[in-house]
Tab-separated table of C-alpha atoms in Angstrom:
chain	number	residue	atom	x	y	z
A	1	UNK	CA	169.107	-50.309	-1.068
A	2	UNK	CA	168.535	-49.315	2.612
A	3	UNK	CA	171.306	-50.486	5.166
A	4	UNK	CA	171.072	-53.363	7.169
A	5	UNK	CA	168.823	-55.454	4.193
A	6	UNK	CA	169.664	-58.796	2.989
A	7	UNK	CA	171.668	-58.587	-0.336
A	8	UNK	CA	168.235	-59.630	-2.132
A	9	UNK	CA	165.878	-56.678	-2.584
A	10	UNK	CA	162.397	-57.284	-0.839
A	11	UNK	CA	159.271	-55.275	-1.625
A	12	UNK	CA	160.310	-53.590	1.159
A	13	UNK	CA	163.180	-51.992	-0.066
A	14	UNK	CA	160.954	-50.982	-3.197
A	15	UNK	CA	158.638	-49.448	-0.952
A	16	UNK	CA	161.469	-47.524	1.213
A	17	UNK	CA	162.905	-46.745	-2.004
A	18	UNK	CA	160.069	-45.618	-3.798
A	19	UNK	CA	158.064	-43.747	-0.896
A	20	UNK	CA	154.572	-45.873	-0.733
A	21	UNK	CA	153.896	-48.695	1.235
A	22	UNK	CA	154.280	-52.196	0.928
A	23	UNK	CA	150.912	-52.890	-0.180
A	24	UNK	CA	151.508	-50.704	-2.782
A	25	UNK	CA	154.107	-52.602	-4.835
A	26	UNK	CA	152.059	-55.397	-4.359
A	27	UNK	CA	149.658	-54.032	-6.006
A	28	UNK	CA	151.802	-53.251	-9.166
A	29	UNK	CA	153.878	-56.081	-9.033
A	30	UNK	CA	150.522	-58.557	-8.679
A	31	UNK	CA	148.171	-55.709	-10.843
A	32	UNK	CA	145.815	-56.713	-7.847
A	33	UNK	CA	144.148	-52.726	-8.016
A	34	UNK	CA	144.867	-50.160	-10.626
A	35	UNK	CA	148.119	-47.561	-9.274
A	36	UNK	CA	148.528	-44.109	-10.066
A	37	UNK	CA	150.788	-43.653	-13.320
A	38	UNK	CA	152.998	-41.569	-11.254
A	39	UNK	CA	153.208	-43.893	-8.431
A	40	UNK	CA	153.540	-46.789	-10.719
A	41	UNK	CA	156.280	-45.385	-12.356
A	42	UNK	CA	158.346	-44.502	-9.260
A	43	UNK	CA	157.917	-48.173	-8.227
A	44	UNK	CA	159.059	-50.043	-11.359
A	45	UNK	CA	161.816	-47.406	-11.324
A	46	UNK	CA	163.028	-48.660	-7.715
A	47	UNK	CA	162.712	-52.166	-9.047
A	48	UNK	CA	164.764	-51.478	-11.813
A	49	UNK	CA	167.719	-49.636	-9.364
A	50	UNK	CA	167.480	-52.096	-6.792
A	51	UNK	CA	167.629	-54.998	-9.133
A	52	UNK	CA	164.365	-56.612	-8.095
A	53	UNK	CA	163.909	-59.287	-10.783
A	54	UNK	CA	164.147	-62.778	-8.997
A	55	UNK	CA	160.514	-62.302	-9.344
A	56	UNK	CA	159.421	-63.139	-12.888
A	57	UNK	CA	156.458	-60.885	-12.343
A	58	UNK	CA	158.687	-58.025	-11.134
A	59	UNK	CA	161.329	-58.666	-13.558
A	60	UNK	CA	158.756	-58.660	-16.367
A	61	UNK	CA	157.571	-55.219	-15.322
A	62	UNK	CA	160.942	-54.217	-16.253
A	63	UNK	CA	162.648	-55.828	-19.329
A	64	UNK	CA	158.239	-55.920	-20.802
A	65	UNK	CA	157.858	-59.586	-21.009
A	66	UNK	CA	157.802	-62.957	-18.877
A	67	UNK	CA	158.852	-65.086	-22.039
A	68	UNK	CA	155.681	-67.027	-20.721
A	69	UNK	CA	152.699	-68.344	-22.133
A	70	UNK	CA	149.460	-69.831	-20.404
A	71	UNK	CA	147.324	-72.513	-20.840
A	72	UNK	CA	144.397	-73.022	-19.886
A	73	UNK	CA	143.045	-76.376	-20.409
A	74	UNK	CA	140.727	-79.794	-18.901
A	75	UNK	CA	143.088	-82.464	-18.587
A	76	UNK	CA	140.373	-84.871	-18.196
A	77	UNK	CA	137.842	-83.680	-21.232
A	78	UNK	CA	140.262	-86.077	-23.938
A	79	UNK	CA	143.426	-88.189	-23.535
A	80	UNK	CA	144.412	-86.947	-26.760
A	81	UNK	CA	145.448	-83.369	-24.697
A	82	UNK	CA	148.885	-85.123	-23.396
A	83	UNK	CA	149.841	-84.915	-26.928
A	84	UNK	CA	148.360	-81.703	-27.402
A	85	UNK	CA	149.796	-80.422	-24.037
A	86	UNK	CA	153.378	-81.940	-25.409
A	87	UNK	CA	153.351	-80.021	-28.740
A	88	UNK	CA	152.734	-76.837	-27.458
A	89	UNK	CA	155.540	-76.991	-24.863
A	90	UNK	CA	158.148	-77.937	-27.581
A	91	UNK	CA	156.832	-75.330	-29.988
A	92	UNK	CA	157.048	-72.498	-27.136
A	93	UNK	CA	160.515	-73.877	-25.963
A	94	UNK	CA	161.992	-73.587	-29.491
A	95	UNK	CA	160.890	-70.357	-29.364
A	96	UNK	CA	162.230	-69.031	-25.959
A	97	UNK	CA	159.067	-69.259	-23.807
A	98	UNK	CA	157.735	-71.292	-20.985
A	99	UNK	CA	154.287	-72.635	-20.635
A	100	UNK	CA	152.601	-72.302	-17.520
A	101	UNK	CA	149.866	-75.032	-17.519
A	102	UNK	CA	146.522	-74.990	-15.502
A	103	UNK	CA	143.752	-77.479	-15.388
A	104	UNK	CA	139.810	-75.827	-15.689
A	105	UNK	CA	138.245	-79.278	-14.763
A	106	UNK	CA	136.002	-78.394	-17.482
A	107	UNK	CA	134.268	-76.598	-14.883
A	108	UNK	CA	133.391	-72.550	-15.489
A	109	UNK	CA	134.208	-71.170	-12.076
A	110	UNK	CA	137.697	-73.392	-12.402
A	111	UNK	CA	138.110	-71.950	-15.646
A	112	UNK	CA	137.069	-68.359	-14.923
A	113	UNK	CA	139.742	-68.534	-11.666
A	114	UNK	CA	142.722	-69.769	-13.358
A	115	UNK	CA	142.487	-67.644	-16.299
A	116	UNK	CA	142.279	-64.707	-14.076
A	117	UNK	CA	145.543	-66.355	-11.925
A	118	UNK	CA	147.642	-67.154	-15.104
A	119	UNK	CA	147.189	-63.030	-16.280
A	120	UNK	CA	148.253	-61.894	-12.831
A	121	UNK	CA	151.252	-64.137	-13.492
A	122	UNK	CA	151.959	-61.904	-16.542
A	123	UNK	CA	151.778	-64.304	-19.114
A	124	UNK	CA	152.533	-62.758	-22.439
A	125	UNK	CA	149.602	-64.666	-24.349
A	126	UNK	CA	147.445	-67.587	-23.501
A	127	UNK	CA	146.059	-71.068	-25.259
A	128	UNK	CA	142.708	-71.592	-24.055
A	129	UNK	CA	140.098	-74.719	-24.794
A	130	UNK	CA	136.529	-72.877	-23.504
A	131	UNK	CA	134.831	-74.712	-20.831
A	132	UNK	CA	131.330	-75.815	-22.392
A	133	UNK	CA	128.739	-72.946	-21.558
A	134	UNK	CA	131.206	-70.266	-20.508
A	135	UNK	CA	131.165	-67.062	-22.824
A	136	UNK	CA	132.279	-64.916	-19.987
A	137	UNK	CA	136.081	-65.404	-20.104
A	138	UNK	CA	136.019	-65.523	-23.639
A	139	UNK	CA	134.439	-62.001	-23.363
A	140	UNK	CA	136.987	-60.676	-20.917
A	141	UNK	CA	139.902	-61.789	-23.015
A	142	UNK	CA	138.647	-59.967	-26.014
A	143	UNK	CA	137.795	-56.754	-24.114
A	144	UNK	CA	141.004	-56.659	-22.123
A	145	UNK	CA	142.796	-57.119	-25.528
A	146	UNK	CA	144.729	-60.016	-24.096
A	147	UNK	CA	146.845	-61.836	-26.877
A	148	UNK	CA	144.780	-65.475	-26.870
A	149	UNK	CA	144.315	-68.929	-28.904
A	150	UNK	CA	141.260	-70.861	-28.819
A	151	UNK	CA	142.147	-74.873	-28.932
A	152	UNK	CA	140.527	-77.709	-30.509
A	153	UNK	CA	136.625	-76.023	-29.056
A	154	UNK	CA	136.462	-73.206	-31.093
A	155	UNK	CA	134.064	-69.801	-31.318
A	156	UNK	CA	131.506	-69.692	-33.830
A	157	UNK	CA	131.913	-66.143	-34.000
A	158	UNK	CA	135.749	-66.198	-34.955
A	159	UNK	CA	136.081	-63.233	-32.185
A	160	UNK	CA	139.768	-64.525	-31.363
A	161	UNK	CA	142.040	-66.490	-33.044
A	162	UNK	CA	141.625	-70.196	-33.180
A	163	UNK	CA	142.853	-73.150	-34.156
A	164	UNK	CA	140.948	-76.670	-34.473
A	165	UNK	CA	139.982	-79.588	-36.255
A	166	UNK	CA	137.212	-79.879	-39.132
A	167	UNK	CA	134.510	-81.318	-38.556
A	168	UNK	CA	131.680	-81.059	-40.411
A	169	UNK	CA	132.880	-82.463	-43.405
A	170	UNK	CA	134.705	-85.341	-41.747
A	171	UNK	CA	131.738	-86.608	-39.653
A	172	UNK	CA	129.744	-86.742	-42.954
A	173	UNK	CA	132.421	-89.052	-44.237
A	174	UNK	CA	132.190	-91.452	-41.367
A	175	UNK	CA	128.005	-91.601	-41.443
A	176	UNK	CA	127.891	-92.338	-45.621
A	177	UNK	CA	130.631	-94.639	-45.197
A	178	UNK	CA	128.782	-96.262	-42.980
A	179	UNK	CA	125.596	-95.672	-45.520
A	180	UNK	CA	127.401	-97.244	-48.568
A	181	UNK	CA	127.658	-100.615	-46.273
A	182	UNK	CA	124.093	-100.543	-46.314
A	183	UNK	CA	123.198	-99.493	-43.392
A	184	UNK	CA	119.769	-97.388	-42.855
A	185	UNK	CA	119.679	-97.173	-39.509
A	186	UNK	CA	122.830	-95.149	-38.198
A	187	UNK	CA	123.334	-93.802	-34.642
A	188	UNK	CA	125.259	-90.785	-32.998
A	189	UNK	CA	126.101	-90.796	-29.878
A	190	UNK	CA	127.122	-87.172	-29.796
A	191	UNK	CA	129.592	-85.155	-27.498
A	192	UNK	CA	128.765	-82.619	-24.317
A	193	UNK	CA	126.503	-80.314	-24.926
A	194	UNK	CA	127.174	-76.668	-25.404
A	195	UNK	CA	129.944	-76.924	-27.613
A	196	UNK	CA	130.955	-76.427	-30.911
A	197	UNK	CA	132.588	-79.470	-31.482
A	198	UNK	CA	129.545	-81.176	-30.090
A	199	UNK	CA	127.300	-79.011	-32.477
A	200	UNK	CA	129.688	-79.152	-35.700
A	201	UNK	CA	129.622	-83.175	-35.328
A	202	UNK	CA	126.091	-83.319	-35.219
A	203	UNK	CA	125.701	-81.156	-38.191
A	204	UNK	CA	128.463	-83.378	-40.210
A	205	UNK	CA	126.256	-86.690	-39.204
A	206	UNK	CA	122.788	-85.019	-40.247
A	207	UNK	CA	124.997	-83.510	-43.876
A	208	UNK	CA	126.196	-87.156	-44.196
A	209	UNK	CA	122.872	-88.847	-43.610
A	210	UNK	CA	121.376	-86.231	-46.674
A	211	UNK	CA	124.375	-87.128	-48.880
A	212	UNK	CA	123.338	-90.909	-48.436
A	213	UNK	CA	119.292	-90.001	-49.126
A	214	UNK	CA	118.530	-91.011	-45.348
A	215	UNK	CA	116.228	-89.098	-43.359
A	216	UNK	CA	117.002	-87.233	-40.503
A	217	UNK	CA	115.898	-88.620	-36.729
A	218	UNK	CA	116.355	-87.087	-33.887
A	219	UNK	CA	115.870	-90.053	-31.735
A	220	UNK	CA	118.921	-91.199	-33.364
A	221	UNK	CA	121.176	-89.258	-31.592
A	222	UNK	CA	121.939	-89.754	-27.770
A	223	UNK	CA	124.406	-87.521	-25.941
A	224	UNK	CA	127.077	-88.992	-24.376
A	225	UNK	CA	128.361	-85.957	-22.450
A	226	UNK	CA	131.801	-86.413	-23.433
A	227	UNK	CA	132.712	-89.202	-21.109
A	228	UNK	CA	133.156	-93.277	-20.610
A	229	UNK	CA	129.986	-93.533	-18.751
A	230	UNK	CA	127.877	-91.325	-20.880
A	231	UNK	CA	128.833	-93.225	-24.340
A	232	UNK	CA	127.842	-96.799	-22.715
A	233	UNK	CA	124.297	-95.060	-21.495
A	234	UNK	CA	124.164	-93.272	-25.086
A	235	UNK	CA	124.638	-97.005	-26.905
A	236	UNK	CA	122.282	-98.238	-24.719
A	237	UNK	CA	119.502	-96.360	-25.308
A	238	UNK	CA	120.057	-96.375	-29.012
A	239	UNK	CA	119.937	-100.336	-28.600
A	240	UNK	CA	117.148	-100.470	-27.042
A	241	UNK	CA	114.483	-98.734	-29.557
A	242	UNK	CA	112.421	-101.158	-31.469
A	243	UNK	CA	114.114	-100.577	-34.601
A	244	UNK	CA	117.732	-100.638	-32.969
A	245	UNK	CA	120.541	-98.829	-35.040
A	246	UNK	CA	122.854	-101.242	-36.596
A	247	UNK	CA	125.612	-99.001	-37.063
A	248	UNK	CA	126.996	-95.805	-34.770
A	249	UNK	CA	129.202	-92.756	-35.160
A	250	UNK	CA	131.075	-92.016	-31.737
A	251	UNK	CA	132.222	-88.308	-31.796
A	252	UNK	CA	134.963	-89.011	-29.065
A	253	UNK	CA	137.414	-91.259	-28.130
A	254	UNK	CA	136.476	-91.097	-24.002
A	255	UNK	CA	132.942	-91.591	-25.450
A	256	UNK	CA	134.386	-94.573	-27.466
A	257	UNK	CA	136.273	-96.625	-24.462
A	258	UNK	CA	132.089	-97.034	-23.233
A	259	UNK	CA	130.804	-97.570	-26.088
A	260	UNK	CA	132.868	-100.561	-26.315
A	261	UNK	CA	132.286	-101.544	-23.194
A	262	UNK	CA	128.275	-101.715	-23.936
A	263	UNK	CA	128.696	-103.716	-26.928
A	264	UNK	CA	131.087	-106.540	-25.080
A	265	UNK	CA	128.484	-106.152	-22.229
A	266	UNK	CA	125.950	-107.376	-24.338
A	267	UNK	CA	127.354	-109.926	-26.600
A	268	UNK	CA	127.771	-107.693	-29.800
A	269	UNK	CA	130.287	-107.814	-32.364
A	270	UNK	CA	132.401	-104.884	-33.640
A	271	UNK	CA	131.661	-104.734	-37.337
A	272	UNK	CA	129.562	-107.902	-37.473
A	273	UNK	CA	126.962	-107.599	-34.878
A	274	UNK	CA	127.510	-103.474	-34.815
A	275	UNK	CA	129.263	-101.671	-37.441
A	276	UNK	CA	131.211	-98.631	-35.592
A	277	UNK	CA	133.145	-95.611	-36.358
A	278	UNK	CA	135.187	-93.371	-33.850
A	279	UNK	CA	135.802	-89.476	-33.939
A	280	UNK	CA	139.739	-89.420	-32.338
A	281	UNK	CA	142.084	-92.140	-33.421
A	282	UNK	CA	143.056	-93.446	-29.687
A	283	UNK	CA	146.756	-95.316	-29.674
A	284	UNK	CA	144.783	-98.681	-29.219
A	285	UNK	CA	142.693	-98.182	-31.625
A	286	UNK	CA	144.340	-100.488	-33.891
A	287	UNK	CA	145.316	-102.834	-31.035
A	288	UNK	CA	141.825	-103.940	-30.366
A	289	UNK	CA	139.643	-106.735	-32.244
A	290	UNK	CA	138.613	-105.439	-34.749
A	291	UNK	CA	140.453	-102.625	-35.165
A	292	UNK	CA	138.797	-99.444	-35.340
A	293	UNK	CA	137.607	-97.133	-38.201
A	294	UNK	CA	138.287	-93.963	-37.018
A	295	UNK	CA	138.888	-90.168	-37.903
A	296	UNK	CA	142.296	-88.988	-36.728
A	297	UNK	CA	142.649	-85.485	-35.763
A	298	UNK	CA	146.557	-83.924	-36.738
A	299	UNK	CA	146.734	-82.986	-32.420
A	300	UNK	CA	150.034	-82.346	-32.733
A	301	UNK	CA	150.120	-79.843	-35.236
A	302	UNK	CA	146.736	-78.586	-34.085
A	303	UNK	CA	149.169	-77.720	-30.750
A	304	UNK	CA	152.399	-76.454	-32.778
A	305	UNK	CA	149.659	-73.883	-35.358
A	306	UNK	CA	148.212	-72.386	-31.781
A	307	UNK	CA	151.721	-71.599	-30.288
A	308	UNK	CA	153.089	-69.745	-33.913
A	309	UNK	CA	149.754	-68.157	-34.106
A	310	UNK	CA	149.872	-66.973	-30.258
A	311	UNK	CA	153.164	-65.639	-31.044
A	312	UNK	CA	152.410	-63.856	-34.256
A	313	UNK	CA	149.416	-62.115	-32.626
A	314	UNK	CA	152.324	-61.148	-29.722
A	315	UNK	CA	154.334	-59.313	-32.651
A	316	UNK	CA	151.463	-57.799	-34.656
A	317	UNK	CA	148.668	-57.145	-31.902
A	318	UNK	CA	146.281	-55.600	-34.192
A	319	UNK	CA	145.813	-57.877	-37.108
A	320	UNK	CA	142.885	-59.225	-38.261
A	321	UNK	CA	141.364	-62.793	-36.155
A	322	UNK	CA	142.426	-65.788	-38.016
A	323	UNK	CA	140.769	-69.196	-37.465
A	324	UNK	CA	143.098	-72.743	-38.450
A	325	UNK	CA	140.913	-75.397	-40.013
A	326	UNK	CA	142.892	-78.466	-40.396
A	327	UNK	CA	141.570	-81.806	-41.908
A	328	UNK	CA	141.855	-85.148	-39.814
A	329	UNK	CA	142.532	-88.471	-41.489
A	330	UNK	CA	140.468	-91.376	-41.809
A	331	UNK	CA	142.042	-94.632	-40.398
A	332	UNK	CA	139.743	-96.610	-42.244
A	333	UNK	CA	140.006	-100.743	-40.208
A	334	UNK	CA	137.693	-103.222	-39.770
A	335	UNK	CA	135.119	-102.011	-36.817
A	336	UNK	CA	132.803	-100.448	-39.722
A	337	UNK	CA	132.630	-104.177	-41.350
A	338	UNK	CA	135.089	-103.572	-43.894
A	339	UNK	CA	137.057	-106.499	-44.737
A	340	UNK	CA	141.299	-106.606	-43.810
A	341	UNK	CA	142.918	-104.554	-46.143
A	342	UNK	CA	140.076	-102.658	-47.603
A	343	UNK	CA	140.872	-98.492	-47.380
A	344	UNK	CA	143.824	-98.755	-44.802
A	345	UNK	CA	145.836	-96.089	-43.959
C-alpha cells in the first residue's frame, strides 16, 4: 500500500497499485461496464495484496462468493409474505448466507430496478415473486444465467426453477364444496390480473363448477385486483345481478378482509345469508364469526423448498429446471354453512 494511506485500503490504493484509475475499480468492483480481462485481473490482484475486503462486493471478487442471497419481493401484494419472508431468512441462515431483501411494490419499473441493484450487490442467487405483467426480468435472469427461484407466482413455461402452491385442484375443491351445499349460483371474485395464480384459480373454479354439472358464466367472476378495496367492489357487483350469487370463492386473503367488509356493510350473514370460502388461511380466520372455510397454503415450507432449491442450483448450475408443487390444506369452518364440527381441521 502507498505511504502516507490510512491503514484501510481505499480504491485508491487499488488503483495506484494496479495502474488504472479510480473509475476503473469501480467499475469491477460495482460490474457497472465490462473491464478488460487483463485489467480486471490486475485489479482483483491488488485487492487481494492490499487486503481490500471490508467491502462485501470487493471481498467477494476475491474468496468467489458474498454468502448472500436476494430477494426480490411486494411486501404489500399478501400478508402471508412476513411468514414467507421469515422462512427464507432462517433457511439461508442455517445455511451460512444472508438475505438481502428488497420491496418491487408490485410495480415493474420497481421490480426491474432492484433486481438489477441486488446483482450489482453480488448476490450469489436470488428468490423472486414476478411483478404481474413483467416478462422482461424474468428474461434477463435466464439469459444472464443468474442462479434464481420463482415464489408463490410462478412461470407457465417452467423456464427457471420455481416453487409454489397448487392451485387448480384446490380451487375446484372449494367451488363443489360449495356445490354439494346446494348452491347453483357460485361467485369468484378472482385475483390481479396477469398472473398465474390469478389464471390457475380461475381455471380450478371453472374445473370445479364442471365436476358439480354447473355451467360456466363469465359474469360470475369479478376481479378483485388483489386488494381490500377491489374484493368489496368485486362482491358488490356480483350482489347486485338479478340472480345474485349465493355463495363466493375469494382467491386471496387481502381480497377476503373486503369481501367481509361488503357483506357486514350490507346486512349479510357469513354462511347463512352468504356461504363463503377463502383462498389463504389468514391468522383470524378462525377468530371471526363464523369462522372461515378456507384453503391454507404450507408458506412456510413454500419459503424453506425455494432457499434449498436456490442453493442446489448454486452447486449444480446446469441441471435441469425443477418446479415445487405443494398442496394447501383445507380448514374446512363454518363461513361455507357447514354446521360446528363438520370437516374441521
Amino acid at each position: 500500500m502507498p505511504p502516507g494511506r490510512a491503514s484501510r485500503p481505499t480504491q485508491r490504493d487499488i488503483a495506484e497499485l494496479a495502474g488504472v484509475s479510480i473509475t476503473t475499480v469501480s467499475h469491477v468492483v460495482n460490474g457497472t461496464r465490462p473491464v478488460a480481462p487483463e485489467t480486471r485481473a490486475a485489479v482483483l490482484d491488488a485487492i487481494e495484496r492490499t487486503g481490500y475486503t471490508g467491502d462485501v462486493i470487493a471481498r467477494s471478487l476475491v474468496t468467489g462468493g458474498t454468502r448472500s442471497l436476494g430477494v426480490a419481493i411486494s411486501l404489500l401484494a399478501n400478508p402471508y409474505f412476513a411468514t414467507l419472508i421469515q422462512a427464507i431468512e432462517r433457511e439461508a441462515a442455517t445455511a451460512g448466507y444472508t438475505v438481502l431483501l428488497a420491496d418491487t411494490h408490485d410495480t415493474v419499473a420497481t421490480e426491474q430496478a432492484i433486481v438489477r441493484a441486488l446483482r450489482a450487490r453480488r448476490v450469489e442467487g436470488l428468490l423472486l415473486t414476478p411483478v404481474p405483467g413483467d416478462k422482461e426480468v424474468i428474461s434477463e435472469l435466464k439469459s444472464v444465467g443468474a442462479p434464481t427461484v420463482l415464489v408463490d407466482r410462478l412461470s407457465p413455461k417452467g423456464e427457471l426453477d420455481q416453487v409454489g402452491v397448487e392451485n387448480i385442484q384446490s380451487t375446484s375443491a372449494l367451488t363443489e364444496h360449495l356445490a354439494a351445499h346446494g348452491h347453483r349460483r357460485i361467485g369468484l371474485i378472482s385475483g390481479a390480473e396477469g398472473l398465474a395464480t390469478s389464471d390457475e384459480r380461475t381455471l380450478g373454479y371453472r374445473l370445479g363448477l364442471g365436476r358439480a354439472g354447473l355451467p360456466w358464466n363469465p359474469d360470475l367472476v369479478a376481479c378483485g385486483h388483489s386488494e381490500r378495496e377491489g374484493g368489496a367492489h368485486a362482491l358488490a357487483r356480483l350482489l347486485d345481478r338479478p340472480d345474485p350469487v349465493t355463495a363466493v370463492v375469494v382467491a386471496n386473503d387481502a381480497m377476503l378482509v373486503g369481501v367481509l367488509h361488503e357483506a357486514r356493510r350490507r346486512g349479510l350473514r357469513i354462511g347463512t345469508d352468504l356461504a363463503l370460502v377463502g383462498y389463504d388461511d389468514p391468522e383470524w380466520a378462525d377468530l371471526v364469526e363464523p369462522p372461515l372455510t378456507t384453503m391454507a397454503q404450507p408458506v412456510a415450507e413454500i419459503g424453506r423448498r425455494a432457499v434449498r432449491l436456490l442453493l442446489t442450483r448454486l452447486r449444480d448450475p446446469d441441471r435441469d429446471f425443477e418446479t415445487v408443487r405443494l398442496p394447501p390444506t383445507l380448514r374446512h369452518r363454518q363461513s361455507c354453512g357447514c354446521p360446528p364440527g363438520i370437516g374441521t381441521g
